[in-house]
CSV table of C-alpha atoms in Angstrom, one decimal:
chain,number,residue,atom,x,y,z
A,1,ASN,CA,18.8,-17.5,35.2
A,2,LEU,CA,22.4,-17.1,36.0
A,3,PRO,CA,23.6,-19.2,38.7
A,4,ALA,CA,23.0,-17.5,41.9
A,5,THR,CA,27.4,-17.1,42.0
A,6,LEU,CA,27.6,-15.0,38.7
A,7,LYS,CA,23.7,-13.0,39.2
A,8,SER,CA,22.9,-9.7,40.1
A,9,SER,CA,21.3,-8.9,42.8
A,10,LEU,CA,17.7,-6.4,41.0
A,11,SER,CA,17.2,-2.8,43.2
A,12,VAL,CA,13.9,-2.7,41.0
A,13,ASP,CA,12.0,-5.3,39.4
A,14,ASN,CA,8.4,-5.0,39.0
A,15,THR,CA,6.2,-5.3,35.1
A,16,THR,CA,7.5,-2.6,33.3
A,17,GLU,CA,11.4,-2.6,35.1
A,18,LEU,CA,14.0,-4.6,35.8
A,19,ARG,CA,17.0,-2.7,37.3
A,20,PHE,CA,20.4,-4.3,38.4
A,21,LYS,CA,22.0,-2.9,41.5
A,22,ASN,CA,25.3,-2.0,39.2
A,23,GLY,CA,23.1,0.5,37.0
A,24,ALA,CA,22.1,-2.0,34.0
A,25,GLY,CA,19.0,-2.1,33.6
A,26,ILE,CA,15.2,-3.4,30.8
A,27,ILE,CA,12.5,-1.0,30.8
A,28,ALA,CA,9.2,-1.0,29.3
A,29,VAL,CA,7.3,1.9,27.4
A,30,SER,CA,5.0,2.2,25.3
A,31,ALA,CA,4.6,4.3,22.2
A,32,GLU,CA,1.7,6.1,23.1
A,33,GLY,CA,3.5,7.7,26.3
A,34,LYS,CA,3.9,11.6,26.3
A,35,GLY,CA,8.5,11.6,25.9
A,36,GLY,CA,9.0,8.3,27.1
A,37,LEU,CA,11.5,6.9,24.6
A,38,ARG,CA,13.2,10.5,25.2
A,39,SER,CA,13.8,10.8,29.1
A,40,PHE,CA,17.0,8.3,28.8
A,41,THR,CA,18.9,5.9,26.7
A,42,CYS,CA,20.4,2.7,25.5
A,43,SER,CA,22.4,-0.6,24.3
A,44,MET,CA,19.8,-2.2,22.3
A,45,LEU,CA,15.7,-1.1,21.7
A,46,LEU,CA,13.6,-3.0,20.5
A,47,MET,CA,10.4,-1.6,19.6
A,48,SER,CA,7.5,-4.7,18.6
A,49,GLU,CA,4.5,-4.0,16.7
A,50,TYR,CA,5.9,-1.1,14.7
A,51,ALA,CA,3.0,-1.5,11.8
A,52,PHE,CA,0.0,-0.4,14.0
A,53,ALA,CA,2.5,3.1,16.4
A,54,GLU,CA,0.2,5.9,15.5
A,55,ASN,CA,3.5,7.9,14.4
A,56,PRO,CA,6.0,5.6,13.6
A,57,GLU,CA,8.2,8.3,11.7
A,58,GLU,CA,8.3,10.9,15.2
A,59,LEU,CA,8.6,6.9,17.4
A,60,LYS,CA,11.6,5.6,14.9
A,61,ALA,CA,13.6,9.8,15.5
A,62,THR,CA,13.3,9.2,18.8
A,63,ALA,CA,14.1,5.9,19.2
A,64,LEU,CA,17.4,6.6,17.5
A,65,ALA,CA,18.1,9.3,18.9
A,66,SER,CA,18.0,7.6,22.4
A,67,LEU,CA,20.3,4.5,21.6
A,68,ASN,CA,23.6,6.3,21.0
A,69,ASN,CA,24.7,4.3,18.3
A,70,GLY,CA,23.3,0.8,19.7
A,71,LYS,CA,21.5,-1.9,17.9
A,72,LEU,CA,17.8,-1.2,17.2
A,73,ILE,CA,15.7,-3.9,16.5
A,74,ILE,CA,12.0,-3.7,14.4
A,75,GLU,CA,9.4,-6.1,14.3
A,76,SER,CA,5.7,-6.3,13.2
A,77,THR,CA,3.4,-8.4,11.4
A,78,ALA,CA,0.9,-7.2,8.7
A,79,ASN,CA,-1.0,-4.2,9.4
A,80,TYR,CA,-1.5,-2.9,5.7
A,81,TYR,CA,-0.1,-2.5,2.3
A,82,ASN,CA,3.0,0.4,2.4
A,83,ASP,CA,1.9,0.6,6.9
A,84,ALA,CA,5.5,2.3,8.3
A,85,LEU,CA,6.9,-1.8,8.1
A,86,HIS,CA,6.7,-2.4,4.4
A,87,LYS,CA,7.9,1.6,3.7
A,88,GLU,CA,11.7,-0.2,5.5
A,89,ILE,CA,11.1,-3.6,4.1
A,90,MET,CA,10.6,-1.6,0.4
A,91,LEU,CA,13.6,0.9,1.7
A,92,PHE,CA,16.0,-2.1,2.5
A,93,GLU,CA,15.2,-4.1,-0.8
A,94,SER,CA,15.8,-0.7,-2.5
A,95,GLY,CA,18.9,-1.2,-1.3
A,96,ARG,CA,17.9,2.6,0.1
A,97,ILE,CA,19.0,1.7,3.7
A,98,HIS,CA,21.3,-0.3,5.0
A,99,LEU,CA,19.7,-3.1,7.8
A,100,ASN,CA,19.3,-7.3,8.6
A,101,TYR,CA,16.3,-8.0,7.0
A,102,LEU,CA,14.6,-11.2,8.7
A,103,PHE,CA,11.2,-12.7,7.7
A,104,PHE,CA,10.0,-15.4,9.6
A,105,PRO,CA,7.7,-17.8,7.6
A,106,TRP,CA,4.8,-19.4,10.4
A,107,PHE,CA,6.5,-23.2,8.5
A,108,GLU,CA,9.6,-22.9,10.0
A,109,HIS,CA,8.4,-23.2,13.6
A,110,LYS,CA,8.5,-26.6,13.8
A,111,GLU,CA,5.4,-26.9,17.0
A,112,TYR,CA,3.5,-25.6,14.5
A,113,SER,CA,1.9,-29.3,13.6
A,114,SER,CA,-0.7,-31.4,13.9
A,115,GLU,CA,-1.1,-34.9,13.8
A,116,VAL,CA,-2.6,-35.8,10.1
A,117,GLU,CA,-6.1,-37.4,10.2
A,118,SER,CA,-6.4,-41.2,7.9
A,119,ASP,CA,-9.0,-40.1,5.6
A,120,MET,CA,-7.1,-36.5,4.9
A,121,GLU,CA,-7.2,-34.9,1.0
A,122,TYR,CA,-5.2,-32.1,0.2
A,123,ASP,CA,-6.6,-29.1,-2.4
A,124,ASP,CA,-4.4,-28.5,-5.3
A,125,GLU,CA,-3.5,-24.8,-3.1
A,126,GLU,CA,-1.9,-27.6,-0.2
A,127,LYS,CA,-0.2,-29.6,-3.1
A,128,SER,CA,1.6,-26.7,-4.4
A,129,LEU,CA,2.6,-25.6,-0.4
A,130,ILE,CA,4.0,-28.6,0.1
A,131,GLU,CA,6.1,-29.2,-3.4
A,132,ARG,CA,7.1,-25.7,-3.1
A,133,TYR,CA,8.8,-25.3,1.0
A,134,ASN,CA,8.6,-29.5,0.7
A,135,LEU,CA,6.5,-29.5,3.7
A,136,SER,CA,5.2,-32.3,6.1
A,137,LEU,CA,1.2,-33.7,5.9
A,138,GLU,CA,0.8,-32.5,9.3
A,139,GLN,CA,2.7,-28.9,8.8
A,140,ILE,CA,-1.6,-28.8,6.7
A,141,SER,CA,-3.2,-30.3,8.5
A,142,TRP,CA,-2.4,-27.3,11.5
A,143,ARG,CA,-2.7,-25.1,8.4
A,144,ARG,CA,-5.7,-25.9,7.7
A,145,SER,CA,-6.3,-26.2,11.3
A,146,LYS,CA,-5.3,-22.7,12.2
A,147,MET,CA,-7.3,-21.5,9.2
A,148,ALA,CA,-10.8,-22.5,9.9
A,149,LYS,CA,-10.0,-21.0,13.3
A,150,ILE,CA,-9.3,-18.1,13.0
A,151,GLY,CA,-10.7,-17.2,8.6
A,152,ARG,CA,-8.4,-17.4,5.5
A,153,ASP,CA,-7.8,-13.6,5.8
A,154,LYS,CA,-7.1,-14.3,9.2
A,155,PHE,CA,-4.6,-16.3,8.8
A,156,PHE,CA,-2.0,-14.8,5.6
A,157,ARG,CA,-1.1,-12.3,8.1
A,158,GLU,CA,-0.1,-13.5,11.6
A,159,PHE,CA,0.9,-16.5,9.6
A,160,PRO,CA,2.3,-15.8,6.8
A,161,SER,CA,4.5,-17.9,3.7
A,162,THR,CA,6.0,-14.9,2.2
A,163,LEU,CA,6.0,-11.5,2.8
A,164,GLU,CA,4.0,-10.9,-0.6
A,165,GLU,CA,1.4,-12.8,1.5
A,166,ALA,CA,1.2,-10.9,4.6
A,167,TYR,CA,0.0,-7.6,2.7
A,168,ARG,CA,-2.2,-8.7,0.5
A,169,MET,CA,-4.9,-8.9,2.6
A,170,THR,CA,-4.7,-7.1,5.3
A,171,GLY,CA,-6.4,-4.0,8.1
A,172,ASN,CA,-8.8,-2.4,6.2
A,173,THR,CA,-7.1,-2.2,2.6
A,174,TYR,CA,-10.1,-1.9,-0.2
A,175,PHE,CA,-8.1,-3.7,-3.4
A,176,THR,CA,-7.9,-6.9,-1.6
A,177,ALA,CA,-4.8,-9.4,-3.6
A,178,ASP,CA,-7.5,-11.2,-5.6
A,179,ASP,CA,-9.3,-7.8,-7.3
A,180,LEU,CA,-5.7,-7.3,-8.2
A,181,LYS,CA,-5.2,-10.9,-10.1
A,182,TYR,CA,-5.2,-9.8,-13.2
A,183,VAL,CA,-3.5,-6.8,-13.2
A,184,GLU,CA,0.1,-6.5,-15.5
A,185,VAL,CA,2.9,-4.6,-13.7
A,186,LEU,CA,3.6,-1.8,-15.8
A,187,PRO,CA,7.2,0.0,-14.7
A,188,VAL,CA,7.8,3.4,-15.8
A,189,GLU,CA,10.3,5.9,-14.4
A,190,ALA,CA,8.8,8.7,-11.8
A,191,THR,CA,9.3,11.8,-14.6
A,192,GLU,CA,6.9,14.1,-15.9
A,193,MET,CA,5.9,12.9,-19.0
A,194,VAL,CA,5.7,9.1,-19.6
A,195,PHE,CA,4.3,8.5,-23.2
A,196,LEU,CA,4.0,4.8,-23.2
A,197,GLN,CA,1.8,4.5,-26.6
A,198,ASP,CA,1.7,5.9,-30.3
A,199,VAL,CA,-1.2,8.0,-30.8
A,200,LYS,CA,-3.4,5.7,-33.7
A,201,PRO,CA,-5.4,7.5,-35.4
A,202,ASP,CA,-9.0,4.5,-35.0
A,203,ASP,CA,-8.6,4.4,-31.5
A,204,ARG,CA,-10.7,7.0,-28.9
A,205,TYR,CA,-8.8,8.2,-25.5
A,206,SER,CA,-9.9,9.4,-22.4
A,207,ILE,CA,-7.9,11.4,-19.8
A,208,GLY,CA,-8.7,11.8,-16.5
A,209,VAL,CA,-7.0,15.8,-14.6
A,210,ASP,CA,-6.0,15.0,-10.8
A,211,VAL,CA,-5.3,19.0,-9.9
A,212,ALA,CA,-2.8,20.3,-7.1
A,213,ALA,CA,-1.7,23.7,-6.0
A,214,GLY,CA,2.2,23.6,-7.6
A,215,VAL,CA,3.9,24.4,-4.4
A,216,SER,CA,5.7,21.1,-4.1
A,217,ARG,CA,3.5,19.2,-2.5
A,218,ASP,CA,0.9,17.0,-3.6
A,219,PHE,CA,1.4,16.5,-7.8
A,220,SER,CA,-1.2,17.0,-10.8
A,221,VAL,CA,-1.9,14.1,-12.8
A,222,ILE,CA,-3.2,13.7,-16.3
A,223,TYR,CA,-3.9,10.5,-16.7
A,224,VAL,CA,-4.3,8.9,-20.7
A,225,LEU,CA,-6.1,5.7,-21.3
A,226,SER,CA,-7.2,4.0,-24.7
A,227,LYS,CA,-11.2,2.6,-25.1
A,228,THR,CA,-9.9,0.3,-27.3
A,229,THR,CA,-7.6,-1.5,-24.7
A,230,ASN,CA,-7.9,-0.3,-21.3
A,231,SER,CA,-4.6,0.8,-21.1
A,232,PRO,CA,-2.3,4.4,-19.6
A,233,VAL,CA,-0.5,5.2,-23.0
A,234,CYS,CA,0.5,8.4,-21.6
A,235,ILE,CA,1.0,9.9,-17.8
A,236,TYR,CA,2.0,13.6,-16.6
A,237,ARG,CA,3.1,14.1,-13.1
A,238,SER,CA,4.3,17.6,-11.4
A,239,ASN,CA,4.6,18.9,-8.5
A,240,VAL,CA,5.2,22.1,-9.5
A,241,ILE,CA,3.2,23.0,-12.4
A,242,THR,CA,0.3,25.4,-11.6
A,243,PRO,CA,-3.4,24.9,-12.2
A,244,VAL,CA,-3.1,27.8,-15.5
A,245,ASP,CA,0.0,25.7,-16.8
A,246,LEU,CA,-1.5,22.7,-15.9
A,247,ALA,CA,-5.1,23.5,-18.5
A,248,ASP,CA,-2.0,24.1,-21.7
A,249,VAL,CA,-1.4,20.9,-20.2
A,250,THR,CA,-4.5,19.0,-20.5
A,251,MET,CA,-4.8,20.8,-24.1
A,252,SER,CA,-2.3,19.6,-26.0
A,253,LEU,CA,-2.7,15.8,-24.7
A,254,SER,CA,-5.6,15.9,-26.0
A,255,GLN,CA,-5.2,17.6,-29.2
A,256,LYS,CA,-2.5,14.7,-30.0
A,257,TYR,CA,-4.3,11.9,-28.9
A,258,ASN,CA,-6.9,12.6,-31.4
A,259,ASN,CA,-9.4,15.2,-29.2
A,260,ALA,CA,-9.7,13.1,-26.3
A,261,THR,CA,-12.7,13.2,-23.9
A,262,VAL,CA,-11.3,15.2,-21.2
A,263,LEU,CA,-12.4,15.2,-17.4
A,264,VAL,CA,-10.6,17.1,-14.8
A,265,GLU,CA,-11.9,17.1,-11.2
A,266,SER,CA,-13.9,20.2,-10.4
A,267,ASN,CA,-12.7,20.8,-6.7
A,268,ASN,CA,-10.6,23.5,-5.0
A,269,TYR,CA,-8.2,23.8,-8.2
A,270,GLY,CA,-9.4,22.0,-10.4
A,271,ALA,CA,-12.0,25.0,-10.6
A,272,THR,CA,-9.3,27.2,-12.1
A,273,VAL,CA,-8.7,24.8,-14.6
A,274,ILE,CA,-11.8,24.0,-16.3
A,275,ASN,CA,-11.5,27.8,-16.6
A,276,GLU,CA,-8.7,28.4,-17.8
A,277,LEU,CA,-9.5,24.9,-20.6
A,278,LYS,CA,-13.1,27.5,-21.3
A,279,HIS,CA,-10.9,30.5,-21.3
A,280,LEU,CA,-8.6,28.5,-24.1
A,281,GLY,CA,-12.2,27.6,-26.1
A,282,PHE,CA,-11.2,23.4,-25.7
A,283,LYS,CA,-14.9,21.6,-25.3
A,284,ARG,CA,-14.3,18.8,-24.8
A,285,PHE,CA,-15.2,17.9,-21.6
A,286,TRP,CA,-16.4,14.4,-19.5
A,287,LEU,CA,-19.7,15.9,-17.1
A,288,ASP,CA,-22.7,14.4,-15.7
A,289,GLU,CA,-26.1,13.0,-16.9
A,290,ASP,CA,-27.1,16.4,-15.4
A,291,GLY,CA,-24.2,18.5,-17.6
A,292,ARG,CA,-22.0,19.6,-14.4
A,293,ASP,CA,-18.0,19.0,-14.0
A,294,TRP,CA,-17.8,16.3,-11.5
A,295,LEU,CA,-17.2,17.1,-7.7
A,296,THR,CA,-15.5,14.8,-5.8
A,297,THR,CA,-16.8,14.3,-2.3
A,298,SER,CA,-17.1,11.2,-0.2
A,299,LYS,CA,-20.2,9.6,-1.7
A,300,SER,CA,-18.9,10.4,-5.0
A,301,LYS,CA,-15.3,8.6,-4.1
A,302,ILE,CA,-16.8,6.0,-3.4
A,303,GLN,CA,-19.2,5.6,-6.6
A,304,MET,CA,-16.0,6.3,-8.5
A,305,PHE,CA,-13.6,3.8,-6.7
A,306,GLU,CA,-15.5,1.4,-7.3
A,307,ALA,CA,-16.4,1.5,-10.9
A,308,LEU,CA,-12.9,1.6,-10.6
A,309,LYS,CA,-12.5,-1.4,-8.7
A,310,GLU,CA,-14.8,-3.8,-10.9
A,311,GLU,CA,-12.6,-2.8,-14.6
A,312,ILE,CA,-9.9,-4.5,-12.2
A,313,ARG,CA,-11.3,-6.7,-10.6
A,314,VAL,CA,-13.2,-8.6,-13.8
A,315,GLY,CA,-9.6,-8.3,-16.2
A,316,LYS,CA,-10.8,-5.2,-17.7
A,317,LEU,CA,-8.5,-2.6,-16.7
A,318,ARG,CA,-5.4,-5.0,-16.4
A,319,ILE,CA,-2.4,-3.4,-17.1
A,320,ILE,CA,-1.2,-0.5,-14.5
A,321,ASP,CA,1.8,1.2,-14.2
A,322,ASN,CA,4.2,0.9,-10.7
A,323,ILE,CA,3.6,3.9,-9.1
A,324,THR,CA,-0.8,3.8,-9.8
A,325,LEU,CA,-0.8,0.1,-8.3
A,326,TYR,CA,1.4,0.8,-5.9
A,327,GLU,CA,-1.3,4.2,-4.4
A,328,LEU,CA,-4.8,1.5,-5.7
A,329,ARG,CA,-2.7,-0.9,-3.1
A,330,SER,CA,-2.5,1.2,-0.3
A,331,LEU,CA,-6.3,2.7,-0.5
A,332,GLN,CA,-7.5,2.5,3.3
A,333,VAL,CA,-11.6,2.2,4.2
A,334,ASN,CA,-11.7,3.9,7.4
A,335,GLU,CA,-14.7,3.1,10.4
A,336,ARG,CA,-17.0,5.6,8.2
A,337,GLY,CA,-17.0,3.5,5.2
A,338,THR,CA,-14.9,6.6,3.2
A,339,ILE,CA,-12.3,5.8,1.2
A,340,ILE,CA,-8.4,7.8,2.2
A,341,ILE,CA,-4.9,7.6,2.0
A,342,PRO,CA,-3.2,6.9,4.9
A,343,GLN,CA,-0.2,9.6,5.6
A,344,ASN,CA,2.6,7.9,5.5
A,345,LEU,CA,2.3,7.9,1.4
A,346,GLY,CA,4.5,11.0,0.6
A,347,SER,CA,0.9,11.6,-1.4
A,348,HIS,CA,-2.9,12.5,-2.3
A,349,GLY,CA,-2.8,9.2,-4.1
A,350,ASP,CA,-2.7,11.8,-7.4
A,351,ASN,CA,-2.4,8.5,-10.2
A,352,ALA,CA,-5.1,6.7,-8.9
A,353,MET,CA,-6.9,9.0,-8.6
A,354,ALA,CA,-6.1,10.3,-12.1
A,355,LEU,CA,-7.2,6.6,-13.3
A,356,ALA,CA,-10.4,6.8,-11.5
A,357,LEU,CA,-11.3,9.8,-12.5
């Protein structure tokens, strides 16, 4: 767009590259391309739709290696809660990385407005938006029309007002914002043992145990709930405790909380915990209707989480700690209908599993 006297002539001009005769250039490469970012250095790099990249951590690493102290720009619409973009924003908000974070709500784009019908009436949500963001009636008219065309859920993802709205109901998220509308977040530190309530002599308690190997990878989690309030009273979390030692902690917590019934997932290392508890003389096991220990399969996992979702959805289980809620919001359903944990979560949803158990 420069005047002809200033414009540099091109040596390459195609759909993926502009190359000037002075050596400067602009190229486009696919994030799916093998080694695409490793073959050059650049002064500025834009990664588009970062939240949808298949291997975002690797993509970011190769991008930074190519930049040579240049400027990196990451942009994307939301994919699912705790996707790659969301993780970057959370790191920024916690002060762990120093970036310039920009969020663009739909109503900042002046072209998103349309003619208002003379008899148009506004619901409570629309009135709230007008008051909160000083929106015009033309903007509300456009919003209503667009929402009717693409659906409410997709509108929130593609045209959010806030970051929270962008991630309220996106992708294949298992728990939607409406499912969690009654939840009160209980802030806890990521320490090994958290006591949240004193033991009450007239209360009954239940314990769910998700077992890991204790080799500094996944966490073993013991989740203790009050049966009176349906609230967490104690959470134990460690990725270094052995299954045998976990049995000791489980038995101790059961005794502390009025001989609480314990449900240990019998998969893999869980069988070791169950056997060790039996060796210690422990008998307060939860068993299924056939008198067997719980075995998590693709079918029983859905049964387990559907029961948990219903308790949360109707407000019966209202108080959830921040670590567990973070994992619940990250759960997804794949194309086969299986509940899965995103690979970038950093865990296998161990708190969420223990709560569901």
